[in-house]
PDB file of C-alpha atoms and ligand atoms in Angstrom:
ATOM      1  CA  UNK A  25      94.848  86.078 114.689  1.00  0.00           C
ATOM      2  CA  UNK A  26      97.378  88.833 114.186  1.00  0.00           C
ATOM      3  CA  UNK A  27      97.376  90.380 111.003  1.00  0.00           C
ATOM      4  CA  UNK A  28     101.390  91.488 110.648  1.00  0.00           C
ATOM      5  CA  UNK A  29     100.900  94.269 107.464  1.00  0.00           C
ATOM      6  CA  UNK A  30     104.939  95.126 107.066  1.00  0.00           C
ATOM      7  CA  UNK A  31     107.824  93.286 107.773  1.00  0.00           C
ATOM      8  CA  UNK A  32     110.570  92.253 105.636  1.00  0.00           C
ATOM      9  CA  UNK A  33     111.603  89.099 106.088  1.00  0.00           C
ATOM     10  CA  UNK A  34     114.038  88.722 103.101  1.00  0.00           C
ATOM     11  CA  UNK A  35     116.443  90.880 104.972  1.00  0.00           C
ATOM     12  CA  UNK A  36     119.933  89.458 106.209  1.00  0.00           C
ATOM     13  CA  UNK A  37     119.035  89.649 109.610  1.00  0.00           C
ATOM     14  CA  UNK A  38     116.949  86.870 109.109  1.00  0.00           C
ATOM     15  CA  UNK A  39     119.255  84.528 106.946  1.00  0.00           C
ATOM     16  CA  UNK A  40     120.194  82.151 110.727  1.00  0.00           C
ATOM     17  CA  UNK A  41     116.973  81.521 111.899  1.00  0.00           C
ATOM     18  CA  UNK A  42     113.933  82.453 108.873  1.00  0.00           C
ATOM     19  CA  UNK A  43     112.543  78.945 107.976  1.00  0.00           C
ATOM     20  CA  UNK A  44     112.258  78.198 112.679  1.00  0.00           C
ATOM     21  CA  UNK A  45     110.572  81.704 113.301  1.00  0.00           C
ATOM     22  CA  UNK A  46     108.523  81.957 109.950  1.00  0.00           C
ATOM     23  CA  UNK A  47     107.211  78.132 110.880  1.00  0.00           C
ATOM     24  CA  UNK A  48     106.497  79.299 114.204  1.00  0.00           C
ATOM     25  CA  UNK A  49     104.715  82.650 113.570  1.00  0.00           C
ATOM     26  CA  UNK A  50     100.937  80.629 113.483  1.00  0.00           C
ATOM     27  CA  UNK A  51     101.502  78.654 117.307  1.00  0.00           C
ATOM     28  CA  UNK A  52     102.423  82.409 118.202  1.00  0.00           C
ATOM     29  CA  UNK A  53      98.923  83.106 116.369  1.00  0.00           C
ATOM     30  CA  UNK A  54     100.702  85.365 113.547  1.00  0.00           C
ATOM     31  CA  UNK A  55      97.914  84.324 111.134  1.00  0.00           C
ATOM     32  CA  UNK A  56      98.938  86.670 108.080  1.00  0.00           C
ATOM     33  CA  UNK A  57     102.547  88.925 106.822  1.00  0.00           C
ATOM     34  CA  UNK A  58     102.795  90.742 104.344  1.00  0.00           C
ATOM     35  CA  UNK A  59     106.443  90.807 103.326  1.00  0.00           C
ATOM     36  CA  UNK A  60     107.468  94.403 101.765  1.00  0.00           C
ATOM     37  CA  UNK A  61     110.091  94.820  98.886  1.00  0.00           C
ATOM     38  CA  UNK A  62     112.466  97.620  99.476  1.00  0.00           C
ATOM     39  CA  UNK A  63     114.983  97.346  97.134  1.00  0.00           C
ATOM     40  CA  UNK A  64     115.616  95.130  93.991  1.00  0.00           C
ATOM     41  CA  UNK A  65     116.778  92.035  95.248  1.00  0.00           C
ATOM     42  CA  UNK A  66     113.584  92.005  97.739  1.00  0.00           C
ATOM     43  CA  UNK A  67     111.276  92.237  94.479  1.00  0.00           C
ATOM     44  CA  UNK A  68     112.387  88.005  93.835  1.00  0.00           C
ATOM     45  CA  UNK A  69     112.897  86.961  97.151  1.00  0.00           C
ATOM     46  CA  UNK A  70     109.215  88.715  98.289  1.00  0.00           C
ATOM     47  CA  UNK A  71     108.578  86.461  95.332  1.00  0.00           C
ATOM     48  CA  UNK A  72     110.233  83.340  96.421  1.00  0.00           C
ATOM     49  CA  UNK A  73     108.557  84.106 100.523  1.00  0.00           C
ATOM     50  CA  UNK A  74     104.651  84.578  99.116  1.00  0.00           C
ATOM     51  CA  UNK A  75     105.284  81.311  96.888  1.00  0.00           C
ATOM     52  CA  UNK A  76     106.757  79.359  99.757  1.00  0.00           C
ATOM     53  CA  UNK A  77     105.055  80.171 102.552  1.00  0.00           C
ATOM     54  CA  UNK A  78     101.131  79.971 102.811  1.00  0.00           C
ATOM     55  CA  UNK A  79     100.228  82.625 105.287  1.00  0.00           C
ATOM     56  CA  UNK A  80     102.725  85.548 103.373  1.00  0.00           C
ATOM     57  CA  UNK A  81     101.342  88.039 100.733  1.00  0.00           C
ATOM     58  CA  UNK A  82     103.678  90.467  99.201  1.00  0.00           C
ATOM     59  CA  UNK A  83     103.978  94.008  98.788  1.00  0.00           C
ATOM     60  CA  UNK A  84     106.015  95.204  95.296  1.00  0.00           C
ATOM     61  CA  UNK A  85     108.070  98.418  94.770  1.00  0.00           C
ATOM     62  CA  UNK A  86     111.045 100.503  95.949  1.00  0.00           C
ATOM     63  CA  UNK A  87     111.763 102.658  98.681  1.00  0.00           C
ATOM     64  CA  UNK A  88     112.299 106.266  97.944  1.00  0.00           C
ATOM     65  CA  UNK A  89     116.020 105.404  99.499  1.00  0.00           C
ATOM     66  CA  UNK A  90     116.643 102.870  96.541  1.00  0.00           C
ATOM     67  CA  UNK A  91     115.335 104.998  93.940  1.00  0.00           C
ATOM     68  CA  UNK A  92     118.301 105.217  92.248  1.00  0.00           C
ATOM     69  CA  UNK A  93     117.835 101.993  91.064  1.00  0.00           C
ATOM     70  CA  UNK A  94     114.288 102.505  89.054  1.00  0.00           C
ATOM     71  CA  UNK A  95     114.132 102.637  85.389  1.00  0.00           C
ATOM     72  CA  UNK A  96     111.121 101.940  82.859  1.00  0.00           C
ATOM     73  CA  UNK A  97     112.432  97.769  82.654  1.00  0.00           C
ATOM     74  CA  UNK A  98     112.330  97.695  86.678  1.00  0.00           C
ATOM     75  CA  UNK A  99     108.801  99.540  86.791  1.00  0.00           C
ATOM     76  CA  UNK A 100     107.473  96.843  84.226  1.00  0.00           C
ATOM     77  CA  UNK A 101     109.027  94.636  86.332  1.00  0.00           C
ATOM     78  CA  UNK A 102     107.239  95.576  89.448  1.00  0.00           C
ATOM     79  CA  UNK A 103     103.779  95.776  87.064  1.00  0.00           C
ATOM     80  CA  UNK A 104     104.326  92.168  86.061  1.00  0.00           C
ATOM     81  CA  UNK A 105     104.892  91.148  90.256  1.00  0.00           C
ATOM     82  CA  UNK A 106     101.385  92.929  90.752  1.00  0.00           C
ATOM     83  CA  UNK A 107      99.795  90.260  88.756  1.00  0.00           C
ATOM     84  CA  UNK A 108     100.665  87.863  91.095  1.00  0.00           C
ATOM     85  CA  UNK A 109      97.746  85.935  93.206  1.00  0.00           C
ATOM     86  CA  UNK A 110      99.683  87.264  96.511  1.00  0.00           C
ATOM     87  CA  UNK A 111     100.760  90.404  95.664  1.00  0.00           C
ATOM     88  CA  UNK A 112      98.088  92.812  97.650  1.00  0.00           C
ATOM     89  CA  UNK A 113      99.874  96.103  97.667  1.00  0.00           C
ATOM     90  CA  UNK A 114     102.192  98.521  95.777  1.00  0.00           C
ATOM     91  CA  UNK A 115     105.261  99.372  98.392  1.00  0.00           C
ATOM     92  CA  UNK A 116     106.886 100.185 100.319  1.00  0.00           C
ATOM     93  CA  UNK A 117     107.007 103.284  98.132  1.00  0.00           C
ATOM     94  CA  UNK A 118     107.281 107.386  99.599  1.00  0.00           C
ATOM     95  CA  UNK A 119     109.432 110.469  99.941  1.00  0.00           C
ATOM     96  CA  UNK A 120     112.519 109.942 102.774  1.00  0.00           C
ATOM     97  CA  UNK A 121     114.199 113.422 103.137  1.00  0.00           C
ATOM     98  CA  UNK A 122     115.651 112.250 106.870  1.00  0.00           C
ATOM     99  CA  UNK A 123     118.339 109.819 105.143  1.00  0.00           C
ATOM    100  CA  UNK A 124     117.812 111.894 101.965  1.00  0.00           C
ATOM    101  CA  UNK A 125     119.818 108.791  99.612  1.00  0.00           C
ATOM    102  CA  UNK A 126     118.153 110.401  96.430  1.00  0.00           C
ATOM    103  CA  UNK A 127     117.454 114.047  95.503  1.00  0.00           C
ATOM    104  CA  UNK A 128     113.587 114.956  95.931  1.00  0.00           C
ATOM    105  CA  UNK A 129     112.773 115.402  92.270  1.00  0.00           C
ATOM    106  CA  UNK A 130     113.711 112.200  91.306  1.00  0.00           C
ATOM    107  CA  UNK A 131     112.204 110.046  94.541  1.00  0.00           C
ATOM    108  CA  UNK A 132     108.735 111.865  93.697  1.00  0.00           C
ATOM    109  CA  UNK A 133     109.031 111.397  90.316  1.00  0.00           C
ATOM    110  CA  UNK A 134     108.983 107.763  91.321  1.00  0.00           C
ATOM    111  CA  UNK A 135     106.633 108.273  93.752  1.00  0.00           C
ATOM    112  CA  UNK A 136     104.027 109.274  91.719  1.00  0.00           C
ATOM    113  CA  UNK A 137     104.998 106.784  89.135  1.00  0.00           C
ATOM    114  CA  UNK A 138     104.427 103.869  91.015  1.00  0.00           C
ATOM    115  CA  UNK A 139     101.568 105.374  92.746  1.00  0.00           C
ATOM    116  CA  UNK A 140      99.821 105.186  89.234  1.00  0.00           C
ATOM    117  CA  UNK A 141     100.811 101.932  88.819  1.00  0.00           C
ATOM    118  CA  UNK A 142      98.732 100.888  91.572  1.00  0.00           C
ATOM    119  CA  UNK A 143      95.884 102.694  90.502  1.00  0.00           C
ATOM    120  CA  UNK A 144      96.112 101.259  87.208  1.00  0.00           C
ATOM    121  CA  UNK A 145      96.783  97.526  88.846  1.00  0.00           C
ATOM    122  CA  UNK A 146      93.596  97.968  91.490  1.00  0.00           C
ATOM    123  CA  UNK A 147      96.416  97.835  94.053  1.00  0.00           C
ATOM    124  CA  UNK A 148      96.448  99.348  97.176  1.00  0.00           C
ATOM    125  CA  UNK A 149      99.650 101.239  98.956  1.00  0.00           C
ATOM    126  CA  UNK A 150     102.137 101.164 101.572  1.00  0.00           C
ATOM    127  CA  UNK A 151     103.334 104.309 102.113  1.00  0.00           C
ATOM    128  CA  UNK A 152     106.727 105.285 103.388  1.00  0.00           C
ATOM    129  CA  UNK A 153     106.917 109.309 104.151  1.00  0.00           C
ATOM    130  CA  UNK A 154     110.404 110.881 106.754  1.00  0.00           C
ATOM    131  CA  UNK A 155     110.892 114.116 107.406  1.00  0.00           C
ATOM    132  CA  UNK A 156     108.833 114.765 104.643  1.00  0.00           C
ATOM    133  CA  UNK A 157     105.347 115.325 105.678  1.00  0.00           C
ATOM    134  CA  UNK A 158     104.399 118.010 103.684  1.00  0.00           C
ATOM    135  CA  UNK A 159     105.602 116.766 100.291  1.00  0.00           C
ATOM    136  CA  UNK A 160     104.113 113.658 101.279  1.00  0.00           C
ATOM    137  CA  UNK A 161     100.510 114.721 101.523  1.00  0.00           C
ATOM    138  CA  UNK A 162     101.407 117.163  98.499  1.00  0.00           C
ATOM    139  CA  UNK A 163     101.740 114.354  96.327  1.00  0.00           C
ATOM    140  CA  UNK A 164      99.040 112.055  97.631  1.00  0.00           C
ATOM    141  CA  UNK A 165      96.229 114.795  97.228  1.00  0.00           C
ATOM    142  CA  UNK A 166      97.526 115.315  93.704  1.00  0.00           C
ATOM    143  CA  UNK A 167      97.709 111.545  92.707  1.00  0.00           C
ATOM    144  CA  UNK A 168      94.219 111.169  94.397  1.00  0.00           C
ATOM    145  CA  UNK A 169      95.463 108.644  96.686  1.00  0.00           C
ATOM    146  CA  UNK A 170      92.334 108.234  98.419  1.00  0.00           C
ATOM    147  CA  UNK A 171      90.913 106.691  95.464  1.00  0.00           C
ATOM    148  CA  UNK A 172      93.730 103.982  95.225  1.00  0.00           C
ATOM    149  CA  UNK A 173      93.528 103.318  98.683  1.00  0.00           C
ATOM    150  CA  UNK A 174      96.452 102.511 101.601  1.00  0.00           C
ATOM    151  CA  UNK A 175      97.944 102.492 104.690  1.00  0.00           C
ATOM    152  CA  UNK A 176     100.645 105.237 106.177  1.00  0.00           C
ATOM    153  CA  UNK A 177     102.946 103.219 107.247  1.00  0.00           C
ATOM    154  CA  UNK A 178     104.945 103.916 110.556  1.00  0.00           C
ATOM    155  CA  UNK A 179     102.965 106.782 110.753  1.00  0.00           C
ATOM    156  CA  UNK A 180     105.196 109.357 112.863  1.00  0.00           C
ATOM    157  CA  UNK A 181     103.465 112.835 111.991  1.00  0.00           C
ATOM    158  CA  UNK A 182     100.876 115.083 113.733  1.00  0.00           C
ATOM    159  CA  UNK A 183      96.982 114.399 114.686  1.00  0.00           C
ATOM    160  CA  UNK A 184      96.630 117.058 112.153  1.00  0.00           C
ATOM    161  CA  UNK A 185      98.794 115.178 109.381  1.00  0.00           C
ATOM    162  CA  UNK A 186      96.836 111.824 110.509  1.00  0.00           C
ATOM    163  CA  UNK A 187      93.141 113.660 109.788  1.00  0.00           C
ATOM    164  CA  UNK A 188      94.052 114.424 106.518  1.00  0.00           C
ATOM    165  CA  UNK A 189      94.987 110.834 105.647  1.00  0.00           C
ATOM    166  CA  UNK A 190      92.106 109.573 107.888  1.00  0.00           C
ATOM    167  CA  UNK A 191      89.820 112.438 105.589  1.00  0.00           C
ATOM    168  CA  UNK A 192      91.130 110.359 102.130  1.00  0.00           C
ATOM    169  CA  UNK A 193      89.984 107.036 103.688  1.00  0.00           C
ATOM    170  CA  UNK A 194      93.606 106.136 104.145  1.00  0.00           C
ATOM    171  CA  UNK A 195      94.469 103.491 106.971  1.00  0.00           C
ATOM    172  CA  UNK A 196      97.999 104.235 109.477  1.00  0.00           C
ATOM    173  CA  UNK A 197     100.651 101.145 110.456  1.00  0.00           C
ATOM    174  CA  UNK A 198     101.033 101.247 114.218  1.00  0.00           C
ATOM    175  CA  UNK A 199     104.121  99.525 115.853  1.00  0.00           C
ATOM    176  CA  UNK A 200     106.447  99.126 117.992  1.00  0.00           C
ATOM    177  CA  UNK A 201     107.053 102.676 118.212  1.00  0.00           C
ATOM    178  CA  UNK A 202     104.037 103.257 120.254  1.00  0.00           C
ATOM    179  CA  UNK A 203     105.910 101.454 123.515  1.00  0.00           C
ATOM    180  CA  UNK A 204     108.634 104.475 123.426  1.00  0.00           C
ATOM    181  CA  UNK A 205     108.874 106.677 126.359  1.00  0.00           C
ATOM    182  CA  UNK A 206     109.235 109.530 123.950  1.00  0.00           C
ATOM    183  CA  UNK A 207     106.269 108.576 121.587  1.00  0.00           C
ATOM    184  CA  UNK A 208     103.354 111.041 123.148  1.00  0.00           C
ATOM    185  CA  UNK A 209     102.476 112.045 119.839  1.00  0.00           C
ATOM    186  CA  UNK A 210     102.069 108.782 118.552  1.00  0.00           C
ATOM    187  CA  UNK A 211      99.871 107.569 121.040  1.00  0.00           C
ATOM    188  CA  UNK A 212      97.484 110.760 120.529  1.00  0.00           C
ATOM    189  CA  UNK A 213      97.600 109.783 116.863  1.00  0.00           C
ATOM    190  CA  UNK A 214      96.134 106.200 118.145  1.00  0.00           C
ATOM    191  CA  UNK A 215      93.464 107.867 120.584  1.00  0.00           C
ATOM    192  CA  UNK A 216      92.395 110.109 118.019  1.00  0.00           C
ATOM    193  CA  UNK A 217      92.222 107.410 114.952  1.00  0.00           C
ATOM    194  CA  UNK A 218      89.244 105.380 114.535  1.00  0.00           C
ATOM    195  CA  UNK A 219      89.322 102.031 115.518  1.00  0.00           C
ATOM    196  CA  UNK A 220      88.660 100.837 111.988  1.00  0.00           C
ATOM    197  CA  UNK A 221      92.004 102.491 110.341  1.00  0.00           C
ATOM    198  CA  UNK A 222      94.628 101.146 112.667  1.00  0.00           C
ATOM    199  CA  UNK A 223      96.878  98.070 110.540  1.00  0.00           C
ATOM    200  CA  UNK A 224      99.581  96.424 112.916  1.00  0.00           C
ATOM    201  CA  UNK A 225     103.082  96.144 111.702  1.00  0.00           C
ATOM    202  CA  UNK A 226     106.236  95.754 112.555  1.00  0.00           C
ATOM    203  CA  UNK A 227     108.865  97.007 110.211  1.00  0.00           C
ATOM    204  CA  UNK A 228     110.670  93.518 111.030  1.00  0.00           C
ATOM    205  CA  UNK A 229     113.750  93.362 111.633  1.00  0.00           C
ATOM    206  CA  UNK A 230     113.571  97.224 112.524  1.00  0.00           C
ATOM    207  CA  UNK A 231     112.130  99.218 115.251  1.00  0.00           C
ATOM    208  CA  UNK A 232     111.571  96.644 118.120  1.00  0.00           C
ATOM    209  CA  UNK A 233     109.267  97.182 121.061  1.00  0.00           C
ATOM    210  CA  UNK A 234     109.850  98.212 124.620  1.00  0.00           C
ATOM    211  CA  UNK A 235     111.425  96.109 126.038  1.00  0.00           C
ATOM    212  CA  UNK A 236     113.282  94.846 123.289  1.00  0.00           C
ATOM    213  CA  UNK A 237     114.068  98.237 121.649  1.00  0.00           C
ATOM    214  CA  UNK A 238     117.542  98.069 119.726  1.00  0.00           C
ATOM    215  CA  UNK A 239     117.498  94.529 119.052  1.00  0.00           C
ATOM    216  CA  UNK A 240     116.214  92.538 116.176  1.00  0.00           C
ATOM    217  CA  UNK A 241     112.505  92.705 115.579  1.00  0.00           C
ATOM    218  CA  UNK A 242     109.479  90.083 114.227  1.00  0.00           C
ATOM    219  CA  UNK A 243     106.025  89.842 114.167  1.00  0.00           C
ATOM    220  CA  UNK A 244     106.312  87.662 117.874  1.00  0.00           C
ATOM    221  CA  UNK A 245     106.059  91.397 119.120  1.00  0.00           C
ATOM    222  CA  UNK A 246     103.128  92.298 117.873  1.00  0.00           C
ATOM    223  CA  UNK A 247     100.967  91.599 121.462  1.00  0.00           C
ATOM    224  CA  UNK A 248     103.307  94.023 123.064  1.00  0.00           C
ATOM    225  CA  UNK A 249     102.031  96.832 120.513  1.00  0.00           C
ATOM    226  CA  UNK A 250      98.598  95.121 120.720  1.00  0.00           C
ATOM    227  CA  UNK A 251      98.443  95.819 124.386  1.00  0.00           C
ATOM    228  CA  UNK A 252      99.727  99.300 124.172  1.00  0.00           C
ATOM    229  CA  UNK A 253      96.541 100.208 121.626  1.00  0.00           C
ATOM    230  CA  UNK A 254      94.477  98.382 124.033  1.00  0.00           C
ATOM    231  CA  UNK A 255      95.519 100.413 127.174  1.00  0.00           C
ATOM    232  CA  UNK A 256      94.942 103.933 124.720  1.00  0.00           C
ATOM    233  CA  UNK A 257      91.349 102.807 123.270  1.00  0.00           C
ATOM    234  CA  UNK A 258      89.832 100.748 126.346  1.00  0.00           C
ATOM    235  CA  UNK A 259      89.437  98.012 124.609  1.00  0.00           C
ATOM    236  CA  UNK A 260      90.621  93.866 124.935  1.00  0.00           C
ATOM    237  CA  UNK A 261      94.045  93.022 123.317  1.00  0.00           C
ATOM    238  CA  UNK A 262      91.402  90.254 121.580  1.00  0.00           C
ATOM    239  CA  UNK A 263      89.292  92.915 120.324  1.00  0.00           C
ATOM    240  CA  UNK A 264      92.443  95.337 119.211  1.00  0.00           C
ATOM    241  CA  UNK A 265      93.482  92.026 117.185  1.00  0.00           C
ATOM    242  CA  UNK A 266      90.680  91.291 115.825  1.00  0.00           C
ATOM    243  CA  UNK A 267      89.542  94.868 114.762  1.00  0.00           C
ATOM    244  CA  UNK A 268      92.834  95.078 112.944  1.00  0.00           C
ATOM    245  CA  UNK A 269      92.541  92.207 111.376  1.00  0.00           C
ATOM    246  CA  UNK A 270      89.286  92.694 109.849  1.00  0.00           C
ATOM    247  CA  UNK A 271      91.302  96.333 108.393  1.00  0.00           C
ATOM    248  CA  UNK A 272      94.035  94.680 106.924  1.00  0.00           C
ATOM    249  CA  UNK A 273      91.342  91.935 104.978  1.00  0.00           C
ATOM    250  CA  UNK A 274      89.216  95.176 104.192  1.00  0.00           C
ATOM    251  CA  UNK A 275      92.024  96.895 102.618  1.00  0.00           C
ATOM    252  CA  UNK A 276      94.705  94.371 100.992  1.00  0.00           C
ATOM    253  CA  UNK A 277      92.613  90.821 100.736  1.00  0.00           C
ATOM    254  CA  UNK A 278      89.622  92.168  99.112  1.00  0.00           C
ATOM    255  CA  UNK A 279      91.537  93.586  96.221  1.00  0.00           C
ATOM    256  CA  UNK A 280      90.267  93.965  92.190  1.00  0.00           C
ATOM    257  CA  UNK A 281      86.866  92.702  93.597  1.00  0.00           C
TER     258      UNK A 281
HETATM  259 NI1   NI B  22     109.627  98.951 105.910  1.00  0.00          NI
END
């Protein structure tokens, strides 16, 4: 089954139709979502989604676009989530210097705040890094993000940026992004990663696949993203899914063991 590591499901775009397409996700063999938090509302209602719905875990924190809204009561806040039986990552949490919402001192302040609290929580993290590559890998080296463990998520940099990660023991999120015309670089990223650090996501209700580009995403396009990584590693689309599934159980599901 599909292992869907980032979509957020809480978001607006989703308010007509969630309960049909989240009850139809497992006859469409979506067998797992994790649901991201964002921003502060998406903290209660990753919550409410996790406690709900059987096959959804939950990842806790805020984007680096929403920073403005941390404070010491919202980071305890986000501590206390953690401790939740579903919660299996810290995130989506990063440096964004493309829509650049928050000045860069205080979004990695934050950064490196909540990358402690997943250290400190046994947590691993979903990273969010735009336009930003350098500071991004600045930061993770110095937090010794390896250790805590994580996935670059939407990972949109260089086969040089990817072996660094890949050289901490950090995992990428591959999606829809991969069916562009324009993505060459991504797909060397793919050919070059191992097979055993690719996570499939979507960034629901963002960043659709060819050829739905532009208009609402969900997990139900995973196999077009599946078939993509197939083509670029000579492999089955049954073997790309079940490969990344076993990453996704590696990294979030066998957490504080
Ligand atoms: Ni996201």
């Amino acid at each position: 089954m599909i292992f869907e590591t980032h979509a957020h499901y809480d978001d607006e775009a989703f308010d007509a139709d969630r309960e049909e397409l989240l009850n139809s996700m497992e006859e469409h063999g979506i067998g797992a979502v994790i649901n991201v938090s964002a921003n502060l509302e998406s903290l209660d209602r990753t919550r409410e989604l996790m406690e709900r719905y059987p096959f959804i875990y939950g990842a806790v924190g805020l984007h680096p676009d929403e920073i403005g809204d941390m404070s010491e009561t919202v980071l305890e806040k986000i501590r206390t989530l953690c401790r939740l039986e579903k919660t299996v990552a810290v995130g989506e949490i990063g440096l964004d210097y493309y829509w650049d919402k928050e000045d860069h001192e205080t979004q990695r302040v934050w950064f490196e705040r909540q990358l402690e609290l997943a250290r400190q929580e046994k947590l691993p993290v979903i990273i969010h890094s735009r336009d930003a590559a350098a500071d991004t890998l600045q930061v993770m080296k110095s937090c010794r993000a390896g250790e805590i463990g994580g996935v670059l998520h939407c990972f949109s940099y260089s086969k040089e940026m990817a072996a660094e990660y890949l050289n901490m023991g950090l995992y990428l999120g591959i999606g829809g992004v991969l069916t562009f015309k324009n993505a060459r670089k991504l797909r060397e990223v793919v050919a070059y990663a191992p097979m055993d650090r690719l996570l499939l996501e979507t960034d629901s209700p963002y960043l659709a696949p060819v050829p739905f580009r532009g208009k609402r995403n969900s997990s139900l396009n995973l196999p077009l993203v599946v078939q993509q990584i197939a083509e670029i590693k000579g492999l089955s689309p049954e073997d790309v899914t079940g490969i990344t599934e076993e990453n996704a159980v590696r990294l979030f599901l066998n957490k504080r063991s």
